[in-house]
Amino acid sequence: MHRILVRTAFALLAMTHWSGSPASAQERTGWTAQAEANVGYFKATRDAGKILGSEVDAQIRTVVQHAPVFTLALLLSGPSPRFSLRTAVDYVKTDARGRALGCGDAGISGPGCAAHDVPATSLSGFVDVLLHNDEDGTGTLRYFVAGLGARSYAFDEDGCQGVAGDAVLFDVCRPMEEFLADQIGLVFRLGLGMRGRGGPIGWNIELRDHVGRFAGSGVRGEGGTQNDFFISAGVSFPGR
């Protein structure tokens, strides 16, 4: 359901993104820079992976939980009004949640579906290409984003001693300890955005879809391709 909503949102935005009559734009004569600070929301639409079970162990699914995201970026605008470059860093503090496979689906619940959360920190760096439409009569600039970067995960797993007295959580925690390993991987992202200016400070709103693989660790771990949805808004400050 989440993937359907994400695809629908991007389709609707794409239909309106390049519609309308573009206004004329003046060619710039050099490069300019501006700093951006954004805050938003992150939601994973696919599991990070699963731990394969055996005769005594259940299969465990792992999902990175939704959380706020904080972004700092530097936007470089060149002579062409239709093209910009951007470097950006995303920071997310979240949890990786593990529970028995099937729990939460089709109304399956109960004592055997207890979840175990492991604190996680994700730091990502991107280089983006922004393709702009011309400004409309209100001074709003619409753009398409394509970017490539690297995403790291660091997990604060301190062992299963704290849940040793709970047989269900302990059986979830043990394979998660093996599966969750600190890692860095490539991520590709696409998005649509709008930006404008009110006085000396600019504003921006952006929707993005990040795609990258989560590397499961251990002999029974099976990582999955993550498809993460981001929505953010922020302000920009002109440079020289």
Coordinates of N, CA and C in Angstrom, one line a residue:
M1 N 0.8 -1.2 0.0 CA 0.0 0.0 0.0 C 0.9 1.3 0.0
H2 N 2.0 1.2 0.8 CA 2.8 2.4 0.9 C 3.4 2.7 -0.5
R3 N 3.9 1.6 -1.2 CA 4.5 1.8 -2.5 C 3.5 2.4 -3.5
I4 N 2.2 2.0 -3.4 CA 1.2 2.5 -4.3 C 1.0 4.0 -4.0
L5 N 1.0 4.4 -2.8 CA 0.8 5.8 -2.4 C 2.0 6.7 -2.9
V6 N 3.2 6.1 -2.7 CA 4.4 6.8 -3.2 C 4.4 7.0 -4.7
R7 N 4.1 6.0 -5.4 CA 4.1 6.1 -6.9 C 3.0 7.0 -7.4
T8 N 1.8 7.0 -6.7 CA 0.7 7.9 -7.1 C 1.1 9.3 -6.8
A9 N 1.8 9.6 -5.7 CA 2.2 11.0 -5.4 C 3.2 11.5 -6.4
F10 N 4.1 10.7 -6.8 CA 5.1 11.1 -7.8 C 4.5 11.3 -9.2
A11 N 3.5 10.4 -9.5 CA 2.8 10.6 -10.8 C 2.0 11.9 -10.9
L12 N 1.3 12.2 -9.8 CA 0.5 13.4 -9.8 C 1.4 14.7 -9.9
L13 N 2.6 14.6 -9.2 CA 3.5 15.8 -9.2 C 4.1 15.9 -10.6
A14 N 4.5 14.8 -11.2 CA 5.1 14.8 -12.5 C 4.2 15.4 -13.5
M15 N 2.8 15.1 -13.4 CA 1.9 15.6 -14.4 C 1.8 17.1 -14.3
T16 N 1.9 17.7 -13.1 CA 1.8 19.1 -13.0 C 3.1 19.9 -13.0
H17 N 4.2 19.1 -12.9 CA 5.5 19.7 -12.7 C 5.9 20.6 -13.9
W18 N 5.7 20.0 -15.1 CA 6.2 20.7 -16.3 C 5.0 21.3 -17.1
S19 N 3.8 21.3 -16.5 CA 2.6 21.9 -17.2 C 2.6 23.4 -17.1
G20 N 1.8 24.0 -17.9 CA 1.7 25.5 -17.8 C 2.7 26.1 -18.8
S21 N 2.6 27.4 -18.9 CA 3.4 28.1 -19.9 C 4.6 28.7 -19.1
P22 N 5.8 28.2 -19.4 CA 7.0 28.7 -18.7 C 7.3 30.2 -19.1
A23 N 7.7 30.9 -18.0 CA 8.1 32.3 -18.3 C 9.5 32.4 -18.7
S24 N 9.9 33.4 -19.3 CA 11.2 33.6 -19.8 C 12.2 33.7 -18.7
A25 N 13.4 33.3 -18.8 CA 14.4 33.3 -17.8 C 15.7 33.9 -18.3
Q26 N 16.3 34.7 -17.5 CA 17.5 35.4 -17.9 C 18.7 34.5 -17.7
E27 N 19.6 34.4 -18.7 CA 20.8 33.6 -18.5 C 21.7 34.3 -17.5
R28 N 22.3 33.5 -16.6 CA 23.2 34.0 -15.6 C 24.6 34.0 -16.2
T29 N 25.5 34.8 -15.7 CA 26.8 34.9 -16.2 C 27.9 34.2 -15.5
G30 N 27.6 33.6 -14.3 CA 28.5 32.9 -13.5 C 27.8 31.9 -12.6
W31 N 28.7 31.3 -11.7 CA 28.1 30.4 -10.7 C 27.8 31.1 -9.4
T32 N 26.7 30.7 -8.8 CA 26.4 31.2 -7.5 C 26.1 30.0 -6.5
A33 N 26.3 30.3 -5.2 CA 26.1 29.2 -4.2 C 25.1 29.7 -3.2
Q34 N 24.3 28.7 -2.6 CA 23.5 29.0 -1.5 C 23.4 27.8 -0.6
A35 N 23.3 28.1 0.7 CA 23.3 27.0 1.7 C 21.8 26.7 2.0
E36 N 21.5 25.4 2.2 CA 20.1 25.0 2.6 C 20.1 24.2 3.9
A37 N 19.0 24.4 4.6 CA 18.8 23.6 5.8 C 17.3 23.1 5.8
N38 N 17.2 21.8 5.8 CA 15.8 21.2 5.7 C 15.5 20.3 6.8
V39 N 14.3 20.1 7.1 CA 13.8 19.1 8.0 C 12.6 18.4 7.4
G40 N 12.5 17.1 7.6 CA 11.5 16.4 6.9 C 11.2 15.1 7.6
Y41 N 10.6 14.1 6.9 CA 10.1 12.9 7.4 C 10.5 11.7 6.5
F42 N 11.0 10.6 7.1 CA 11.5 9.5 6.3 C 10.6 8.3 6.6
K43 N 10.2 7.5 5.6 CA 9.5 6.3 5.8 C 10.0 5.2 4.8
A44 N 10.4 4.1 5.4 CA 10.8 2.9 4.6 C 9.5 2.2 4.1
T45 N 9.4 1.9 2.8 CA 8.3 1.2 2.2 C 8.6 -0.2 2.0
R46 N 9.8 -0.7 2.3 CA 10.1 -2.1 2.1 C 11.0 -2.5 3.3
D47 N 11.0 -3.8 3.6 CA 11.8 -4.4 4.7 C 13.3 -4.2 4.4
A48 N 14.1 -4.0 5.4 CA 15.5 -4.0 5.2 C 16.0 -5.4 4.9
G49 N 15.4 -6.4 5.3 CA 15.8 -7.8 5.0 C 15.1 -8.8 6.0
K50 N 15.6 -10.0 6.0 CA 15.0 -11.0 6.9 C 16.1 -12.0 7.3
I51 N 15.9 -12.6 8.4 CA 16.8 -13.7 8.9 C 16.1 -15.0 8.7
L52 N 16.7 -15.9 7.9 CA 16.1 -17.1 7.6 C 16.1 -18.0 8.8
G53 N 14.9 -18.7 9.0 CA 14.8 -19.6 10.2 C 15.3 -21.0 10.0
S54 N 15.2 -21.7 11.0 CA 15.6 -23.2 11.0 C 14.5 -23.9 11.7
E55 N 14.8 -25.2 12.1 CA 13.8 -25.9 12.8 C 13.4 -25.3 14.2
V56 N 14.4 -24.6 14.8 CA 14.1 -24.0 16.1 C 13.9 -22.5 16.1
D57 N 14.3 -21.9 15.1 CA 14.3 -20.4 15.0 C 13.2 -20.0 14.0
A58 N 12.4 -19.0 14.3 CA 11.5 -18.4 13.4 C 12.2 -17.5 12.4
Q59 N 11.6 -17.3 11.2 CA 12.1 -16.3 10.3 C 11.8 -14.9 10.9
I60 N 12.7 -14.0 10.9 CA 12.6 -12.7 11.5 C 12.7 -11.6 10.3
R61 N 11.7 -10.7 10.3 CA 11.8 -9.6 9.3 C 12.3 -8.4 10.0
T62 N 13.0 -7.6 9.3 CA 13.6 -6.3 9.9 C 13.2 -5.1 9.1
V63 N 12.6 -4.1 9.8 CA 12.1 -2.9 9.1 C 12.8 -1.7 9.8
V64 N 13.3 -0.8 9.0 CA 13.8 0.5 9.5 C 12.6 1.4 9.8
Q65 N 12.4 1.9 11.0 CA 11.3 2.6 11.4 C 11.3 4.1 10.8
H66 N 10.1 4.6 10.6 CA 10.0 6.0 10.1 C 10.5 7.0 11.2
A67 N 11.0 8.1 10.8 CA 11.7 9.0 11.7 C 11.9 10.4 11.0
P68 N 12.1 11.4 11.8 CA 12.5 12.7 11.2 C 13.8 12.6 10.5
V69 N 14.0 13.5 9.5 CA 15.3 13.6 8.8 C 15.7 15.0 8.7
F70 N 17.0 15.2 8.9 CA 17.6 16.6 8.9 C 18.7 16.6 7.8
T71 N 18.6 17.7 7.0 CA 19.5 17.8 5.8 C 20.2 19.2 5.8
L72 N 21.4 19.1 5.4 CA 22.2 20.3 5.1 C 22.7 20.2 3.7
A73 N 22.6 21.2 2.9 CA 23.0 21.1 1.5 C 23.6 22.4 1.0
L74 N 24.4 22.3 -0.1 CA 25.0 23.4 -0.8 C 24.6 23.3 -2.3
L75 N 23.8 24.4 -2.7 CA 23.3 24.4 -4.1 C 24.2 25.3 -4.9
L76 N 24.6 24.8 -6.1 CA 25.5 25.6 -7.0 C 24.7 25.8 -8.3
S77 N 24.4 27.0 -8.6 CA 23.7 27.4 -9.8 C 24.6 28.0 -10.8
G78 N 24.6 27.5 -12.1 CA 25.5 28.0 -13.1 C 24.9 28.9 -14.1
P79 N 25.5 29.2 -15.2 CA 25.0 30.1 -16.2 C 23.6 29.7 -16.8
S80 N 23.3 28.4 -16.9 CA 22.0 28.0 -17.4 C 21.0 28.0 -16.3
P81 N 19.8 28.6 -16.5 CA 18.8 28.7 -15.5 C 18.0 27.3 -15.4
R82 N 18.3 26.4 -16.2 CA 17.6 25.1 -16.2 C 18.4 24.0 -15.5
F83 N 19.6 24.3 -14.9 CA 20.5 23.3 -14.4 C 21.2 23.8 -13.2
S84 N 21.2 22.9 -12.1 CA 22.0 23.2 -10.9 C 22.6 21.9 -10.4
L85 N 23.6 22.1 -9.6 CA 24.3 21.0 -8.9 C 24.1 21.2 -7.4
R86 N 24.0 20.1 -6.6 CA 23.8 20.2 -5.2 C 24.5 19.0 -4.5
T87 N 25.2 19.3 -3.4 CA 25.7 18.3 -2.5 C 24.9 18.4 -1.2
A88 N 24.5 17.2 -0.7 CA 23.6 17.2 0.5 C 24.0 16.1 1.4
V89 N 23.7 16.3 2.7 CA 24.0 15.3 3.8 C 22.7 15.1 4.5
D90 N 22.2 13.9 4.6 CA 21.0 13.6 5.4 C 21.3 12.8 6.7
Y91 N 20.7 13.2 7.8 CA 20.9 12.5 9.1 C 19.5 12.0 9.6
V92 N 19.5 10.7 9.9 CA 18.3 10.1 10.4 C 18.7 9.3 11.7
K93 N 17.9 9.5 12.8 CA 18.1 8.7 14.0 C 16.8 7.9 14.1
T94 N 16.9 6.6 14.1 CA 15.7 5.8 14.0 C 16.0 4.4 14.8
D95 N 15.1 3.4 14.5 CA 15.3 2.1 15.1 C 15.1 1.1 14.0
A96 N 15.8 0.0 14.1 CA 15.6 -1.2 13.3 C 14.7 -2.2 14.1
R97 N 13.5 -2.5 13.6 CA 12.6 -3.3 14.4 C 12.5 -4.7 13.8
G98 N 12.7 -5.7 14.6 CA 12.6 -7.1 14.2 C 11.4 -7.8 14.9
R99 N 10.7 -8.6 14.1 CA 9.7 -9.4 14.6 C 9.5 -10.6 13.7
A100 N 8.8 -11.6 14.2 CA 8.6 -12.9 13.4 C 7.9 -12.5 12.1
L101 N 8.3 -13.2 11.0 CA 7.8 -13.0 9.7 C 6.3 -13.3 9.7
G102 N 5.5 -12.4 9.1 CA 4.1 -12.6 9.1 C 3.3 -11.8 10.1
C103 N 4.0 -11.4 11.2 CA 3.3 -10.6 12.2 C 3.0 -9.2 11.6
G104 N 1.8 -8.7 11.9 CA 1.4 -7.5 11.4 C 0.7 -7.6 10.0
D105 N 0.8 -8.7 9.4 CA 0.2 -8.9 8.1 C -1.1 -9.7 8.3
A106 N -2.1 -9.2 7.6 CA -3.4 -9.9 7.6 C -4.0 -10.1 9.0
G107 N -3.7 -9.1 9.8 CA -4.2 -9.1 11.2 C -3.6 -10.1 12.1
I108 N -2.4 -10.7 11.8 CA -1.7 -11.6 12.6 C -1.1 -10.9 13.8
S109 N -1.3 -11.3 15.0 CA -0.8 -10.6 16.2 C -0.8 -11.6 17.3
G110 N -0.3 -11.2 18.5 CA -0.3 -12.1 19.6 C 1.0 -12.0 20.3
P111 N 1.2 -12.8 21.4 CA 2.4 -12.8 22.2 C 3.6 -13.1 21.4
G112 N 3.4 -14.0 20.4 CA 4.6 -14.4 19.6 C 5.0 -13.4 18.6
C113 N 4.3 -12.2 18.5 CA 4.7 -11.2 17.6 C 5.4 -10.0 18.3
A114 N 5.9 -10.2 19.4 CA 6.6 -9.1 20.1 C 7.8 -8.6 19.3
A115 N 8.0 -7.3 19.3 CA 9.0 -6.6 18.4 C 10.2 -6.3 19.3
H116 N 11.4 -6.4 18.7 CA 12.6 -5.9 19.3 C 13.2 -4.8 18.5
D117 N 13.4 -3.7 19.2 CA 14.0 -2.5 18.5 C 15.5 -2.3 18.8
V118 N 16.2 -2.0 17.8 CA 17.7 -1.7 17.9 C 17.9 -0.3 17.4
P119 N 18.4 0.6 18.3 CA 18.7 2.0 17.8 C 19.6 2.0 16.6
A120 N 19.4 2.9 15.7 CA 20.2 3.0 14.5 C 20.4 4.5 14.1
T121 N 21.5 4.8 13.6 CA 21.8 6.1 13.0 C 22.2 5.9 11.6
S122 N 21.6 6.7 10.7 CA 21.9 6.7 9.3 C 22.4 8.1 8.8
L123 N 23.5 8.1 8.1 CA 24.1 9.3 7.6 C 24.4 9.1 6.1
S124 N 23.8 10.0 5.3 CA 23.9 9.8 3.8 C 24.5 11.1 3.2
G125 N 25.3 10.9 2.2 CA 25.8 12.0 1.4 C 25.5 11.8 -0.1
F126 N 25.1 12.9 -0.8 CA 24.6 12.8 -2.2 C 25.2 13.9 -3.0
V127 N 25.3 13.6 -4.3 CA 25.6 14.7 -5.3 C 24.3 14.6 -6.2
D128 N 23.6 15.7 -6.3 CA 22.4 15.8 -7.1 C 22.5 16.7 -8.3
V129 N 21.8 16.3 -9.4 CA 21.6 17.2 -10.5 C 20.1 17.6 -10.5
L130 N 19.9 18.9 -10.6 CA 18.6 19.5 -10.6 C 18.3 20.1 -11.9
L131 N 17.2 19.7 -12.5 CA 16.7 20.2 -13.8 C 15.5 21.0 -13.6
H132 N 15.6 22.3 -13.9 CA 14.5 23.3 -13.6 C 13.6 23.5 -14.7
N133 N 12.4 23.8 -14.3 CA 11.4 24.5 -15.2 C 11.7 26.0 -15.1
D134 N 11.3 26.8 -16.0 CA 11.4 28.3 -15.8 C 10.5 28.8 -14.7
E135 N 10.9 29.9 -14.1 CA 10.1 30.5 -13.0 C 8.7 30.9 -13.6
D136 N 7.7 30.7 -12.8 CA 6.3 31.1 -13.2 C 6.1 32.6 -12.8
G137 N 5.0 33.1 -13.0 CA 4.7 34.5 -12.6 C 4.9 34.8 -11.2
T138 N 4.8 33.8 -10.3 CA 4.9 34.0 -8.9 C 6.4 34.0 -8.4
G139 N 7.3 33.6 -9.2 CA 8.7 33.5 -8.8 C 9.0 32.1 -8.3
T140 N 8.1 31.1 -8.4 CA 8.3 29.8 -8.0 C 9.0 29.0 -9.0
L141 N 10.0 28.3 -8.6 CA 10.8 27.4 -9.6 C 10.6 26.0 -9.2
R142 N 10.1 25.2 -10.2 CA 9.9 23.8 -10.0 C 11.1 23.0 -10.6
Y143 N 11.4 21.8 -10.0 CA 12.6 21.1 -10.5 C 12.5 19.6 -10.3
F144 N 13.3 18.9 -11.1 CA 13.4 17.4 -11.0 C 14.8 17.1 -10.4
V145 N 14.9 16.1 -9.5 CA 16.1 15.8 -8.9 C 16.5 14.4 -9.2
A146 N 17.8 14.2 -9.6 CA 18.4 12.8 -9.7 C 19.7 12.9 -9.0
G147 N 20.0 11.9 -8.1 CA 21.2 12.0 -7.3 C 21.7 10.6 -7.0
L148 N 23.0 10.6 -6.8 CA 23.7 9.3 -6.4 C 24.6 9.6 -5.2
G149 N 24.6 8.7 -4.2 CA 25.3 8.9 -3.0 C 25.6 7.6 -2.2
A150 N 26.0 7.8 -1.0 CA 26.4 6.7 -0.1 C 25.6 6.9 1.2
R151 N 25.1 5.7 1.7 CA 24.4 5.8 3.0 C 25.0 4.8 4.0
S152 N 25.2 5.3 5.2 CA 25.8 4.4 6.2 C 24.7 4.2 7.3
Y153 N 24.9 3.0 7.9 CA 24.1 2.6 9.1 C 25.0 2.2 10.2
A154 N 24.7 2.7 11.4 CA 25.4 2.3 12.6 C 24.4 1.9 13.6
F155 N 24.6 0.7 14.1 CA 23.6 0.1 15.1 C 24.1 0.0 16.5
D156 N 23.3 0.4 17.4 CA 23.7 0.4 18.8 C 23.1 -0.8 19.5
E157 N 23.6 -2.0 19.1 CA 23.1 -3.3 19.6 C 24.0 -3.6 20.8
D158 N 23.5 -3.7 22.0 CA 24.3 -4.0 23.2 C 24.1 -5.4 23.8
G159 N 23.7 -6.3 22.9 CA 23.5 -7.6 23.4 C 22.1 -7.9 23.8
C160 N 21.8 -9.1 24.1 CA 20.4 -9.5 24.4 C 20.2 -9.8 25.9
Q161 N 21.1 -9.3 26.8 CA 21.0 -9.5 28.2 C 19.7 -8.9 28.7
G162 N 19.3 -7.7 28.2 CA 18.2 -7.0 28.7 C 16.9 -7.7 28.4
V163 N 16.8 -8.6 27.5 CA 15.6 -9.3 27.2 C 15.7 -10.8 27.4
A164 N 16.7 -11.2 28.2 CA 17.0 -12.6 28.4 C 15.8 -13.3 29.1
G165 N 15.1 -12.5 29.9 CA 13.9 -13.1 30.6 C 12.7 -13.2 29.8
D166 N 12.7 -12.7 28.6 CA 11.5 -12.8 27.7 C 11.9 -13.7 26.5
A167 N 11.3 -14.9 26.5 CA 11.8 -15.9 25.6 C 11.5 -15.5 24.1
V168 N 10.3 -14.8 23.9 CA 10.0 -14.4 22.5 C 11.0 -13.3 22.1
L169 N 11.2 -12.3 22.9 CA 12.1 -11.2 22.5 C 13.5 -11.7 22.3
F170 N 13.9 -12.6 23.2 CA 15.3 -13.2 23.1 C 15.5 -13.9 21.8
D171 N 14.5 -14.7 21.3 CA 14.6 -15.4 20.1 C 14.6 -14.5 18.9
V172 N 14.0 -13.3 19.0 CA 14.1 -12.3 18.0 C 15.5 -11.5 18.0
C173 N 15.9 -11.2 19.3 CA 17.2 -10.5 19.4 C 18.4 -11.2 18.9
R174 N 18.5 -12.5 19.2 CA 19.7 -13.3 18.9 C 20.0 -13.2 17.4
P175 N 19.1 -13.5 16.5 CA 19.4 -13.4 15.1 C 19.6 -12.0 14.6
M176 N 18.9 -11.0 15.2 CA 19.1 -9.6 14.8 C 20.5 -9.2 15.1
E177 N 21.1 -9.6 16.2 CA 22.5 -9.3 16.6 C 23.4 -9.7 15.4
E178 N 23.1 -10.9 14.9 CA 24.0 -11.4 13.8 C 23.7 -10.6 12.5
F179 N 22.4 -10.2 12.3 CA 22.0 -9.7 11.0 C 22.4 -8.2 10.8
L180 N 22.3 -7.4 11.9 CA 22.5 -6.0 11.9 C 24.0 -5.6 12.0
A181 N 24.7 -5.3 11.0 CA 26.1 -4.9 11.0 C 26.2 -3.5 10.4
D182 N 27.1 -2.7 11.0 CA 27.4 -1.4 10.5 C 27.8 -1.5 9.0
Q183 N 27.4 -0.6 8.2 CA 27.6 -0.7 6.8 C 27.5 0.6 6.0
I184 N 28.1 0.6 4.8 CA 28.0 1.7 3.9 C 27.6 1.2 2.5
G185 N 26.6 1.8 1.9 CA 26.2 1.3 0.5 C 25.8 2.4 -0.4
L186 N 25.7 2.1 -1.7 CA 25.3 3.1 -2.6 C 23.8 3.3 -2.6
V187 N 23.3 4.5 -2.9 CA 21.9 4.9 -2.9 C 21.7 5.8 -4.1
F188 N 20.6 5.5 -4.9 CA 20.2 6.3 -6.0 C 18.8 7.0 -5.6
R189 N 18.6 8.2 -5.9 CA 17.4 8.9 -5.6 C 16.9 9.8 -6.7
L190 N 15.5 9.9 -6.7 CA 14.8 10.7 -7.7 C 13.8 11.5 -6.9
G191 N 13.5 12.7 -7.4 CA 12.6 13.6 -6.6 C 12.0 14.7 -7.5
L192 N 11.1 15.4 -6.9 CA 10.5 16.6 -7.4 C 10.4 17.7 -6.4
G193 N 10.6 18.9 -6.7 CA 10.6 20.0 -5.7 C 10.1 21.3 -6.3
M194 N 9.9 22.2 -5.3 CA 9.6 23.6 -5.7 C 10.4 24.5 -4.8
R195 N 10.8 25.6 -5.3 CA 11.6 26.6 -4.5 C 11.2 28.0 -4.9
G196 N 11.3 28.9 -3.9 CA 11.0 30.3 -4.2 C 11.7 31.2 -3.2
R197 N 11.4 32.4 -3.2 CA 12.1 33.4 -2.3 C 11.1 34.4 -1.8
G198 N 11.3 34.6 -0.5 CA 10.5 35.7 0.2 C 11.5 36.6 0.9
G199 N 11.9 37.7 0.2 CA 13.0 38.5 0.7 C 14.3 37.9 0.5
P200 N 15.2 38.0 1.5 CA 16.6 37.5 1.4 C 16.7 36.0 1.6
I201 N 15.6 35.4 2.2 CA 15.7 34.0 2.5 C 14.7 33.2 1.6
G202 N 15.2 32.1 1.0 CA 14.4 31.3 0.1 C 13.8 30.1 0.9
W203 N 12.9 29.5 0.2 CA 12.2 28.3 0.8 C 12.2 27.2 -0.3
N204 N 12.0 26.0 0.2 CA 11.9 24.8 -0.7 C 11.1 23.7 -0.1
I205 N 10.4 23.0 -1.0 CA 9.6 21.8 -0.6 C 10.0 20.7 -1.6
E206 N 10.3 19.5 -1.0 CA 10.8 18.4 -1.9 C 10.2 17.0 -1.5
L207 N 9.9 16.2 -2.5 CA 9.6 14.8 -2.3 C 10.6 14.0 -3.0
R208 N 11.1 12.9 -2.3 CA 12.2 12.1 -2.9 C 11.9 10.6 -2.6
D209 N 12.4 9.8 -3.5 CA 12.4 8.3 -3.4 C 13.8 7.8 -3.4
H210 N 14.3 7.2 -2.3 CA 15.7 6.7 -2.3 C 15.7 5.2 -2.4
V211 N 16.5 4.6 -3.3 CA 16.6 3.2 -3.5 C 18.0 2.7 -3.3
G212 N 18.2 1.8 -2.4 CA 19.5 1.2 -2.1 C 19.4 -0.1 -1.4
R213 N 20.4 -0.9 -1.5 CA 20.3 -2.2 -0.9 C 20.9 -2.2 0.6
F214 N 20.2 -2.9 1.4 CA 20.6 -3.2 2.8 C 21.4 -4.5 2.8
A215 N 22.6 -4.4 3.3 CA 23.5 -5.6 3.3 C 23.3 -6.4 4.6
G216 N 22.5 -7.5 4.6 CA 22.4 -8.3 5.7 C 23.6 -9.1 6.1
S217 N 23.9 -9.2 7.4 CA 25.1 -9.9 7.8 C 24.8 -11.3 8.3
G218 N 25.8 -12.2 8.4 CA 25.6 -13.5 9.0 C 25.2 -14.5 7.9
V219 N 25.3 -15.8 8.3 CA 25.1 -16.8 7.3 C 23.6 -17.0 7.0
R220 N 22.7 -16.5 7.9 CA 21.3 -16.7 7.7 C 20.6 -15.3 7.3
G221 N 21.4 -14.3 7.2 CA 20.8 -13.0 6.9 C 20.6 -12.8 5.4
E222 N 19.5 -12.2 5.0 CA 19.2 -11.9 3.6 C 18.8 -10.5 3.5
G223 N 19.7 -9.6 3.0 CA 19.4 -8.2 2.9 C 18.4 -8.0 1.7
G224 N 17.8 -6.8 1.8 CA 16.8 -6.5 0.8 C 17.0 -5.1 0.2
T225 N 16.4 -4.8 -0.9 CA 16.4 -3.5 -1.5 C 15.5 -2.6 -0.8
Q226 N 16.0 -1.5 -0.3 CA 15.1 -0.5 0.4 C 14.6 0.5 -0.6
N227 N 13.3 0.9 -0.4 CA 12.7 1.9 -1.2 C 12.1 2.9 -0.2
D228 N 12.8 4.0 0.0 CA 12.5 4.9 1.1 C 11.9 6.2 0.6
F229 N 10.9 6.7 1.2 CA 10.2 7.9 0.8 C 10.5 9.1 1.8
F230 N 10.9 10.2 1.2 CA 11.3 11.4 2.0 C 10.4 12.6 1.6
I231 N 10.0 13.3 2.5 CA 9.3 14.6 2.3 C 10.0 15.6 3.2
S232 N 10.4 16.8 2.6 CA 11.1 17.8 3.4 C 10.8 19.2 3.0
A233 N 11.0 20.1 3.9 CA 10.9 21.5 3.6 C 12.0 22.3 4.3
G234 N 12.4 23.4 3.8 CA 13.5 24.1 4.4 C 13.6 25.5 3.9
V235 N 14.7 26.1 4.3 CA 15.1 27.5 3.9 C 16.5 27.5 3.3
S236 N 16.7 28.5 2.5 CA 18.0 28.7 1.9 C 18.6 30.1 2.1
F237 N 19.9 30.2 2.1 CA 20.5 31.5 2.3 C 21.5 31.8 1.2
P238 N 21.3 32.9 0.5 CA 22.2 33.1 -0.7 C 23.6 33.3 -0.3
G239 N 24.5 32.9 -1.1 CA 25.9 33.1 -1.0 C 26.4 34.1 -2.0
R240 N 27.6 34.0 -2.4 CA 28.2 35.0 -3.3 C 28.5 34.3 -4.7

